[in-house]
Coordinates of C-alpha atoms and ligand atoms in Angstrom, one line a residue:
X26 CA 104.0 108.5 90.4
X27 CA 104.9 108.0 94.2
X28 CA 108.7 107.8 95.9
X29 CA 108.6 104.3 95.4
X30 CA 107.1 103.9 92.1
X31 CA 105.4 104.7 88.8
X32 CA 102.2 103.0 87.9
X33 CA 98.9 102.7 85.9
X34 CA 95.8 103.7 87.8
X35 CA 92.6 105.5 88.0
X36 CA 92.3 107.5 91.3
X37 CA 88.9 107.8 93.1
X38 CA 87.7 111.0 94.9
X39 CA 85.1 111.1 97.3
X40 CA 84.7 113.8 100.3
X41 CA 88.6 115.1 99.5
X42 CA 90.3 112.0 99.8
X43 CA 91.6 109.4 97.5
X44 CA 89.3 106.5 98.1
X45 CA 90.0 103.9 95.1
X46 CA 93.7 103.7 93.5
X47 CA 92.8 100.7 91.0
X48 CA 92.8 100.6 86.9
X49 CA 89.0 100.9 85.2
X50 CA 87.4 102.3 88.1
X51 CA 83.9 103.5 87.0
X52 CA 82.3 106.8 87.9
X53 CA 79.7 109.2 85.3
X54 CA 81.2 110.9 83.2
X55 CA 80.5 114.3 84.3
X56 CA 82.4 114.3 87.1
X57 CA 85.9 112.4 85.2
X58 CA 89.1 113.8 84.3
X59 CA 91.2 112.1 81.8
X60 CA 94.9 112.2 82.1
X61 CA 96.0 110.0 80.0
X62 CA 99.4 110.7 79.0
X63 CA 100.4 112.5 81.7
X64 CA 101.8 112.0 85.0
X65 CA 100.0 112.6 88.8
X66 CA 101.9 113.1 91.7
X67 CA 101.0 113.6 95.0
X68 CA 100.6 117.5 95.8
X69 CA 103.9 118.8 97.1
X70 CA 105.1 119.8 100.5
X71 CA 107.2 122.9 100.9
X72 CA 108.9 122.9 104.2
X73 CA 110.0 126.2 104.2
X74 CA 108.5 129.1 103.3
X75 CA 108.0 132.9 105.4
X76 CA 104.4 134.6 104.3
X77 CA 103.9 138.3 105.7
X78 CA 107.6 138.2 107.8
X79 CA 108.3 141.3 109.6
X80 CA 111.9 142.0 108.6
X81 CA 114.2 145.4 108.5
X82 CA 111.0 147.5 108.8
X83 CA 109.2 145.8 106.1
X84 CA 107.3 142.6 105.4
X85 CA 108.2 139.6 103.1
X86 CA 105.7 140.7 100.3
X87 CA 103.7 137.5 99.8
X88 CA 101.0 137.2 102.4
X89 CA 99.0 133.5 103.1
X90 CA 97.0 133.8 100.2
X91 CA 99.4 135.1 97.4
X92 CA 102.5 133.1 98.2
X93 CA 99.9 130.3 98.7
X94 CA 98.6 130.5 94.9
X95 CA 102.0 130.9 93.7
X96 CA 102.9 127.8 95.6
X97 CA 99.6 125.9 93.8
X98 CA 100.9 127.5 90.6
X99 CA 103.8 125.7 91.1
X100 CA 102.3 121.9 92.3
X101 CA 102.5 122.9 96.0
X102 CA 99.2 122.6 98.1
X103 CA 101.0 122.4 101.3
X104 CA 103.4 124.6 102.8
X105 CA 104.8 125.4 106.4
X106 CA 105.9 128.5 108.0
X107 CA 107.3 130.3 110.7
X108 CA 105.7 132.1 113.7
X109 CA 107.8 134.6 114.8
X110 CA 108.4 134.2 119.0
X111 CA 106.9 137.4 120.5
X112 CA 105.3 138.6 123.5
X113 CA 101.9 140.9 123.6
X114 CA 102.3 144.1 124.2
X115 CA 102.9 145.0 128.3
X116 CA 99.5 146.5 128.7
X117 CA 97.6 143.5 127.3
X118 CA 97.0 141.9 130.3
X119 CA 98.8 138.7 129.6
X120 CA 102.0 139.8 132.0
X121 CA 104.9 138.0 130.1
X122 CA 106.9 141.2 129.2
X123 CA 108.8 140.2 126.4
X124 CA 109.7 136.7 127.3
X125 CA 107.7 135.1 124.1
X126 CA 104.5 133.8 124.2
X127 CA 103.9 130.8 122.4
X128 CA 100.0 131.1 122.5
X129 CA 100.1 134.2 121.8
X130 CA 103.1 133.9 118.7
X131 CA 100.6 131.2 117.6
X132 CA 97.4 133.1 117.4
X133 CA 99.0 136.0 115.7
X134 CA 100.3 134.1 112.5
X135 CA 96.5 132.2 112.8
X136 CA 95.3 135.2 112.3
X137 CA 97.4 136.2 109.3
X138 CA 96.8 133.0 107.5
X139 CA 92.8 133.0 107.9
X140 CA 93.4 133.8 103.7
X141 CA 95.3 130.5 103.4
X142 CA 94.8 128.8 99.9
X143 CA 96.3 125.8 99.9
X144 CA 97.0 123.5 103.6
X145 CA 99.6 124.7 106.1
X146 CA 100.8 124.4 108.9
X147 CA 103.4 125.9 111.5
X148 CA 107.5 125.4 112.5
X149 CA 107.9 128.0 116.1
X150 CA 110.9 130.2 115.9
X151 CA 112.7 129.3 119.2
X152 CA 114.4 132.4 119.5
X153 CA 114.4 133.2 123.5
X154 CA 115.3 130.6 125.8
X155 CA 114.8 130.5 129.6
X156 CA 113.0 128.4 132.3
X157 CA 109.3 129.3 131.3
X158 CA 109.8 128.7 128.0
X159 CA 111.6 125.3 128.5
X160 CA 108.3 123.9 130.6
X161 CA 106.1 125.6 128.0
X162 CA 107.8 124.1 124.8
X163 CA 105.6 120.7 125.2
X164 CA 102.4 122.4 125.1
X165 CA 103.5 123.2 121.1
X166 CA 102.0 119.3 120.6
X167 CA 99.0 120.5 121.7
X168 CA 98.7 123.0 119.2
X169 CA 100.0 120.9 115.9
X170 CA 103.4 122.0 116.2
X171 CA 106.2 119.5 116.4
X172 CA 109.2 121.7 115.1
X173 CA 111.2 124.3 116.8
X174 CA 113.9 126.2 114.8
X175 CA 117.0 127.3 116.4
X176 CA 119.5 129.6 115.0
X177 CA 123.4 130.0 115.4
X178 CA 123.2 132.9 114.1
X179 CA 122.1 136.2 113.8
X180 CA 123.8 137.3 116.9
X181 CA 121.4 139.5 119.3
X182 CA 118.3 139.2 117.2
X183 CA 117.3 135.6 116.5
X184 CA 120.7 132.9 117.7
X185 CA 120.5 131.0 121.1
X186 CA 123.7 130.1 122.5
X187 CA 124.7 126.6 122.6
X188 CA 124.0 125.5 125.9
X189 CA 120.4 126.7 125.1
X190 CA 120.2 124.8 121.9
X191 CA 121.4 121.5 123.8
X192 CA 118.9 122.4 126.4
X193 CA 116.5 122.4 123.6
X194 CA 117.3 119.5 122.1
X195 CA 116.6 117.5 125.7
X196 CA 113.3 118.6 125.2
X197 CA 112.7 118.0 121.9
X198 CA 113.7 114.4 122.2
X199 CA 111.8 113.9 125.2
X200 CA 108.4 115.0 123.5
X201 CA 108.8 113.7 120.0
X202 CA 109.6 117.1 118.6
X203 CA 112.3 118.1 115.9
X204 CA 114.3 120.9 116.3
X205 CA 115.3 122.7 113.1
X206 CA 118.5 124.6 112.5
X207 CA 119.6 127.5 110.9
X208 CA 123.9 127.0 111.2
X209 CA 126.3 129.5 110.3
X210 CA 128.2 131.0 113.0
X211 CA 127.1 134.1 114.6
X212 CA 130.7 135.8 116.2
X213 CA 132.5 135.1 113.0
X214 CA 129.9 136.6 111.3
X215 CA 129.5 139.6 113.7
X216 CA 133.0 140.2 113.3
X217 CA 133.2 140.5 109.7
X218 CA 130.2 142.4 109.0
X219 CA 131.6 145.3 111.6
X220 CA 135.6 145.3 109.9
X221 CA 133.7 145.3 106.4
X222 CA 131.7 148.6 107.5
X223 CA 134.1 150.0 109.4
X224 CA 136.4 149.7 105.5
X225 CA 133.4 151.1 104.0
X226 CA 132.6 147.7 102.3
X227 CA 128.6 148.2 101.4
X228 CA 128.7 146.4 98.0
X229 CA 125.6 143.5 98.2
X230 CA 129.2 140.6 97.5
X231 CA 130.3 141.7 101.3
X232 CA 126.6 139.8 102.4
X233 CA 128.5 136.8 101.2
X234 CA 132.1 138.0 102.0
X235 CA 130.7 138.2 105.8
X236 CA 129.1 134.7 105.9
X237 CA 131.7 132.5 105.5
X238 CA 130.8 129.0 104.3
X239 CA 133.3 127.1 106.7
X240 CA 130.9 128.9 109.3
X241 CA 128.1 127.1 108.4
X242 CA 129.9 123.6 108.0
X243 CA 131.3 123.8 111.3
X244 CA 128.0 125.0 112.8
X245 CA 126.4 121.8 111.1
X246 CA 128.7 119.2 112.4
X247 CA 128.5 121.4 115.9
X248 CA 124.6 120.8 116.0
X249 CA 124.6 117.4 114.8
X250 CA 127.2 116.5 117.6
X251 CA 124.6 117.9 119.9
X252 CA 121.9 115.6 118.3
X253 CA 124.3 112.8 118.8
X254 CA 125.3 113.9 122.5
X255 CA 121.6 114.6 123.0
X256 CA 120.0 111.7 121.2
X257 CA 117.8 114.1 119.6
X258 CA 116.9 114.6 116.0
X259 CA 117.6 117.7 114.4
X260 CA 117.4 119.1 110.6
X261 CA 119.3 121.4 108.8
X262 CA 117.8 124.1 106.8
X263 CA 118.8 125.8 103.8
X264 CA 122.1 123.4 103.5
X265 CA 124.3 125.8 100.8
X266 CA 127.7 124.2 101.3
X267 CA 129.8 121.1 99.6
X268 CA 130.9 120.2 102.9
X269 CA 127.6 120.4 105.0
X270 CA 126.9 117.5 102.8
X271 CA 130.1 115.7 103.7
X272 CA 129.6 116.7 107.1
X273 CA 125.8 115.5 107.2
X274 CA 126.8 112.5 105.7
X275 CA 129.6 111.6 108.0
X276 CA 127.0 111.6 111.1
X277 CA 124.0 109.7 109.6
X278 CA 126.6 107.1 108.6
X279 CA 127.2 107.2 112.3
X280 CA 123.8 106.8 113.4
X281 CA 123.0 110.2 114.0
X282 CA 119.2 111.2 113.5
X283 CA 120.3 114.1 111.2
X284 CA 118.4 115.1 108.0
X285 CA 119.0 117.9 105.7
X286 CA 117.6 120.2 102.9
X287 CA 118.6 122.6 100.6
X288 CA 116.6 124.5 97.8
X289 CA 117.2 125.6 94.1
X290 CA 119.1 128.3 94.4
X291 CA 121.6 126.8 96.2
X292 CA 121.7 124.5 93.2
X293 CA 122.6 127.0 90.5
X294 CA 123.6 130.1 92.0
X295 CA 127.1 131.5 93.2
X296 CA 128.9 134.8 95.0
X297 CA 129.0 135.9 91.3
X298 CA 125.4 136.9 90.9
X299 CA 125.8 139.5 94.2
X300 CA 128.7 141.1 92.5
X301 CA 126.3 141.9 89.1
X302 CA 124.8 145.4 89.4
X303 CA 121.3 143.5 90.7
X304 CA 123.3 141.5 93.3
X305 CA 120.6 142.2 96.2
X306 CA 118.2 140.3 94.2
X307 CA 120.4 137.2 95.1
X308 CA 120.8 138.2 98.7
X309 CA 119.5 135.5 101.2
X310 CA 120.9 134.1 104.2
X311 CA 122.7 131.7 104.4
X312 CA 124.5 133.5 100.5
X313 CA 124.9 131.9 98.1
X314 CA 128.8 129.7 97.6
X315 CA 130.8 128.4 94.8
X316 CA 130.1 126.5 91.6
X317 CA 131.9 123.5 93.3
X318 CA 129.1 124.0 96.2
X319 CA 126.2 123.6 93.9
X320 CA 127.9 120.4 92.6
X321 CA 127.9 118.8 95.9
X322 CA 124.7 119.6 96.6
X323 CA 122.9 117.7 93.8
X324 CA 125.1 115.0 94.8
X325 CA 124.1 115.2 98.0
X326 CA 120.5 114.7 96.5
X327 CA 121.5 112.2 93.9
X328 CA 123.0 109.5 96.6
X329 CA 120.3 110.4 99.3
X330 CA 122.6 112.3 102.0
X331 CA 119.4 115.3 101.5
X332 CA 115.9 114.2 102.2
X333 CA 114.5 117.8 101.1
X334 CA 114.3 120.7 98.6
X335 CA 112.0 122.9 100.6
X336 CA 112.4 127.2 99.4
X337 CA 113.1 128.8 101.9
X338 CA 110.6 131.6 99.9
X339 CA 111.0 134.8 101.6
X340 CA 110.6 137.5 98.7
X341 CA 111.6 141.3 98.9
X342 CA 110.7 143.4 95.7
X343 CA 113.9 144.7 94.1
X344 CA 112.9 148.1 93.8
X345 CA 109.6 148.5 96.3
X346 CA 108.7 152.1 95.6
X347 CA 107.5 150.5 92.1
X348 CA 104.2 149.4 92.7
X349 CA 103.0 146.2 90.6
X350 CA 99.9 144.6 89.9
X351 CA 98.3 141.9 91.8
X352 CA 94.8 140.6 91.0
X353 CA 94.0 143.9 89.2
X354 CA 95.6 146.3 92.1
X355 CA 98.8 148.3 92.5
X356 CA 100.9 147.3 95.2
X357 CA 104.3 148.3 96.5
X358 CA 105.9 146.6 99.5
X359 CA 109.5 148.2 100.3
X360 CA 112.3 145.6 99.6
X361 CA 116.0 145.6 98.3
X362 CA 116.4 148.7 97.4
X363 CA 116.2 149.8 101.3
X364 CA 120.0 148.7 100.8
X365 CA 121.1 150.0 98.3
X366 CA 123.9 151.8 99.7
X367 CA 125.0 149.0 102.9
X368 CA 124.4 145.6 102.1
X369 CA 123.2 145.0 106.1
X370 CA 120.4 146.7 105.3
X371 CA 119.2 144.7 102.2
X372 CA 116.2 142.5 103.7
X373 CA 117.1 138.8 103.5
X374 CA 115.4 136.0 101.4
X375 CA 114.5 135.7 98.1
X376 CA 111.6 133.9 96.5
X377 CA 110.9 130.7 95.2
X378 CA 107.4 128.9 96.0
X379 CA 106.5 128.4 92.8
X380 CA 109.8 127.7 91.0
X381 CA 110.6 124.9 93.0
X382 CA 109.2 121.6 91.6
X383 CA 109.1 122.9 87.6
X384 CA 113.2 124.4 87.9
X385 CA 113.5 121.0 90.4
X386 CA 112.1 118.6 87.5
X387 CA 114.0 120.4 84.4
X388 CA 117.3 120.3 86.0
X389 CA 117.1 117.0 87.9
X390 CA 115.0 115.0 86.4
X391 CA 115.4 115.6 83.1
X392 CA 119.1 115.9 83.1
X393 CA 119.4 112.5 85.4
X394 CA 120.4 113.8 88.2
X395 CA 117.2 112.2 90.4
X396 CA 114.9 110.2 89.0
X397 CA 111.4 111.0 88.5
X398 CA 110.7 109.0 92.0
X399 CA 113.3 110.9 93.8
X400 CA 111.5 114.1 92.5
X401 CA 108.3 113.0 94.2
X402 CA 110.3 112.1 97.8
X403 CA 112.2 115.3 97.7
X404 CA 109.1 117.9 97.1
X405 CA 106.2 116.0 99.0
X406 CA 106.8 112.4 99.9
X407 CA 109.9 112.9 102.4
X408 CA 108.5 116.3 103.5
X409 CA 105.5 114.8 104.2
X410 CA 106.9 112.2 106.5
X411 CA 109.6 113.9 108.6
X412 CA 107.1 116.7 109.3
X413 CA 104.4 114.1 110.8
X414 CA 102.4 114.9 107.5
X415 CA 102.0 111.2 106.1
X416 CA 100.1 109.7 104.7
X417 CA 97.5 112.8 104.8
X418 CA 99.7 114.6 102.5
X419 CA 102.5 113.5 100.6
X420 CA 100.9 110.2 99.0
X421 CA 98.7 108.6 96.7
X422 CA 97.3 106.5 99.0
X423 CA 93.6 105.7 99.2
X424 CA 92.6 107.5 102.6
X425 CA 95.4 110.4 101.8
X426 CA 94.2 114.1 100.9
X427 CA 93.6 114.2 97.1
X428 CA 95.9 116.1 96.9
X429 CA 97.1 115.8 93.6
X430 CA 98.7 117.3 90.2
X431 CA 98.6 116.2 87.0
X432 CA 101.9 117.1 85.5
X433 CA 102.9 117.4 81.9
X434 CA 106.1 116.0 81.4
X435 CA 106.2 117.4 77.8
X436 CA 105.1 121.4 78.2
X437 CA 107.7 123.4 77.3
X438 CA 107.3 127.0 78.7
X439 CA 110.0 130.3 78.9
X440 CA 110.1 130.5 82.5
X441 CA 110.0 134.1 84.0
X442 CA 108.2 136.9 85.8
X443 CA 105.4 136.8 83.3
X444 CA 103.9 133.2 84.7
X445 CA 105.1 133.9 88.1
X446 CA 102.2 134.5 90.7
X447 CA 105.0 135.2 93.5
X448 CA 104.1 138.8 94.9
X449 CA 107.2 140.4 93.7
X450 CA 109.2 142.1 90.7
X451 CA 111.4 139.6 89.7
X452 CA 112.3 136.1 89.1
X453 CA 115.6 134.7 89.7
X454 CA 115.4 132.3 86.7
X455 CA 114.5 134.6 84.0
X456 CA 114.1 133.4 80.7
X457 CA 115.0 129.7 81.8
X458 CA 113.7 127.1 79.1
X459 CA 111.5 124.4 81.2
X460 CA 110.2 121.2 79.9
X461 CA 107.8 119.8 82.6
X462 CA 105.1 121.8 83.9
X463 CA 101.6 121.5 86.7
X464 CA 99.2 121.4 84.3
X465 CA 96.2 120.8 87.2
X466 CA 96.3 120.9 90.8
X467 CA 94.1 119.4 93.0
X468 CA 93.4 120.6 96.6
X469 CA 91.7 117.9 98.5
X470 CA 89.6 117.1 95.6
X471 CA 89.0 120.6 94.4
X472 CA 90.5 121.5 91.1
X473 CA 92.3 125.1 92.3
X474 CA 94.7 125.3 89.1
X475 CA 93.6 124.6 85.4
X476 CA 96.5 125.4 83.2
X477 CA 96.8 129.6 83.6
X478 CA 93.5 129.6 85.4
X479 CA 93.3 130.3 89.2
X480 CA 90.3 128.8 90.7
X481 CA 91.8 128.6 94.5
X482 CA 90.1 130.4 97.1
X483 CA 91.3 132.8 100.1
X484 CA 90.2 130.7 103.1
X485 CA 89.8 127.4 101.3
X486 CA 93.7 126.5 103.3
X487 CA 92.8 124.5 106.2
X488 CA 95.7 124.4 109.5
X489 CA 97.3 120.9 109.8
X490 CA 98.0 119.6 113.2
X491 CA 101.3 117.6 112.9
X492 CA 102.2 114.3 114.7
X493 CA 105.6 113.1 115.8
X494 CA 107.7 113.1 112.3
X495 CA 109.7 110.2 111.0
X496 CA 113.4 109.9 110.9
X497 CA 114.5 109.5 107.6
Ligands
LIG513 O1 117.4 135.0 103.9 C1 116.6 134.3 104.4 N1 116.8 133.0 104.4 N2 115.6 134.8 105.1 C2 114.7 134.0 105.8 C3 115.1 133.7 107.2 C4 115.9 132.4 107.4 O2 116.9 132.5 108.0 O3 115.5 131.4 106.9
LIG514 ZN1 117.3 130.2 108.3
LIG515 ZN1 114.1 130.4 106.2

């Protein structure tokens, strides 16, 4: 099963790539895997994901390898993070004081994901902007990395102002990059989030209260006018409003090289779940909107306006002074409850790795919503191609990574914490009954996950050095 099509075939693998696709290919039988009856996809691509992020003095709590074997749990064998923009320390010799180093930014999130399990590969975080950093954005080719992400918001900590993001967006276009934006709108936010505290407002609903929707819609049509003025090509992340879609669709149909993504819990989730006693569990940025949001949204991917469901997986434990077992050890990362009385402390992101392509497949495909071949372009195909991934990943091609999961259209399974593999204490879709499920997955030819079994290995993730991406 590709983006384009479903077919019959055999699939050869020799040296970890697909080299045969053709019915009644012959091998010994030792070395054959019959899946008949089920379907094979082509590993998928999560665009979005933060392993091991520094944030509100504590980390996201899945490093490179466990959110990695989550991922594989899941169907994923690629996924792409972050590198947080930062300088060395002043004594270090390398004289840059705080300005970012990209090198240096680079070689610190290498060195967190020499455990990688499955492939990844990088997105910078262009969080400073000045002269030095302008010259030095081209030599991000060089190292595999074709995306910068910008942000509107976050005011003082992580947003550019616009004239830097245009800036940015000159250069991008100039060196085949793709600049990736995080839009809501900082002042308003800022604002909001000082009145609310200053009424005593804590409650984890004021994260949402603070972040008004209209802020992100006018923050995506403001960056895809700057794509338009610029020429560039720019991708929204995390798209959580109706009218983002309207607003992306308005510019493509213009012309404008302007893609989009979302993920599942912007699909199923509302404002209503941070007023439940739990709320911080829900708490991501941008919060989650309306019921009439989550409609539009699977519209959006229905009629083709989206190209992506990537995770943004960023987990926090709920209550991180209760340790819980991983791989036979007990471990306890600080999380949510570091908020518990002022909802601006409450680390953002929530996870999702592994949920995404079984919840994905239960509630699109099998519902109607996509079709099976619009799963496979959403989760790895699309992925694959705008992040200059394809046809290595992202395809059954012969030449492509075998990358590959067999998936059992039929297994039922009560969805929860208990098969979760995501290094936290709880699962935002609890109980959930899914039809559809990885049954094996494939990385590069080496059979990682067999049903329950983990047989990935820390290490065994190679770094992917992306091209120039394809406008989709
Ligand atoms: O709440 C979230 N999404 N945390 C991760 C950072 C980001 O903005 O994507
Ligand atoms: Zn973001
Ligand atoms: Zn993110």
């Amino acid at each position: 099963m590709t983006a384009e099509k479903t077919f019959q075939s055999d699939i050869l693998i020799e040296d970890e790539k697909i080299s045969r696709l053709a019915p009644d290919l012959e091998t010994d039988s030792d070395h054959q895997i019959d899946a008949s009856g089920k379907l094979i996809l082509p590993g998928g691509v999560d665009p979005h994901v933060h392993l091991d992020l520094p944030m509100f003095n504590t980390v996201s709590s899945d490093d490179h390898y466990t959110g990695h074997k989550a991922a594989a749990f899941g169907g994923t064998t690629t996924c792409m993070d972050f590198v947080v923009l930062e300088s060395p320390s002043p004594d270090s010799g390398r004289g840059d004081r705080g300005q970012g180093n990209f090198q240096y930014s680079v070689d610190v999130w290498m060195k967190k994901a020499e455990k990688a399990a499955i492939d990844y590969s990088f997105h910078m975080n262009l969080t400073r902007f000045n002269e030095k950093i302008a010259k030095e954005i081209p030599s991000l080719m060089k190292m595999g990395i074709q995306t910068l992400k910008v942000f509107t918001a976050y005011n003082g900590r992580l947003r550019l102002d616009d004239g830097s993001i245009f800036k940015a967006l000159r250069i991008a276009r100039d060196n085949g990059m793709l600049v990736m934006a995080h839009c809501e709108n900082g002042d308003v936010i800022e604002t909001l989030v000082n009145e609310a505290l200053v009424a005593g407002h804590k409650s984890s609903e004021y994260h949402a209260l603070t972040r008004p929707g209209w802020g992100a819609v006018e923050s995506t049509l403001r960056v895809a006018s700057m794509a338009a003025e610029t020429e560039a090509s720019v991708y929204i992340v995390h798209m959580n409003m109706g009218s983002e879609v309207d607003m992306l669709n308005y510019m493509r149909e213009r012309g404008v090289k302007v893609m989009g993504e979302t993920c599942p819990q912007y699909l199923f989730f509302t404002i209503d779940n941070l007023r439940q006693a739990d709320g911080a569990k829900w708490i991501c940025s941008p919060p989650m909107r309306s019921k009439a949001d989550n409609e539009r949204l699977w519209e959006g991917l229905s009629e083709n306006i989206l190209q992506t469901v990537g995770t943004d997986h960023c987990p926090f434990y709920f209550d991180g002074t209760k340790p819980i077992m991983y791989e036979g050890e007990a471990i306890a990362i600080a999380g949510k409850e570091l908020g518990k009385d002022d909802f601006t402390k409450i680390p953002n992101g929530l996870p999702g790795i592994q949920d995404r392509m079984p919840i994905l497949w239960s509630t699109g495909v099998n519902t109607g919503k996509i079709t099976k071949n619009q799963f496979v372009a959403l989760t790895s195909t699309n992925p694959a191609k705008i992040f200059g991934l394809y046809p290595q990943k992202g395809a059954l091609m012969e030449g492509s990574d075998a990358d590959i999961v067999i998936w059992d259209e039929n297994k039922k399974v009560k969805y929860g914490l208990a098969m979760s593999y995501q290094r936290t204490d709880y699962n935002l879709y609890e109980g959930w009954e899914l039809t559809g499920y990885p049954e094996k997955v494939f990385l590069r030819g080496k059979l990682i996950v067999d049903g329950n079994e983990w047989k990935g290995k820390r290490g065994d993730g190679k770094f992917l050095k992306r091209n120039v991406g394809a406008v989709l």
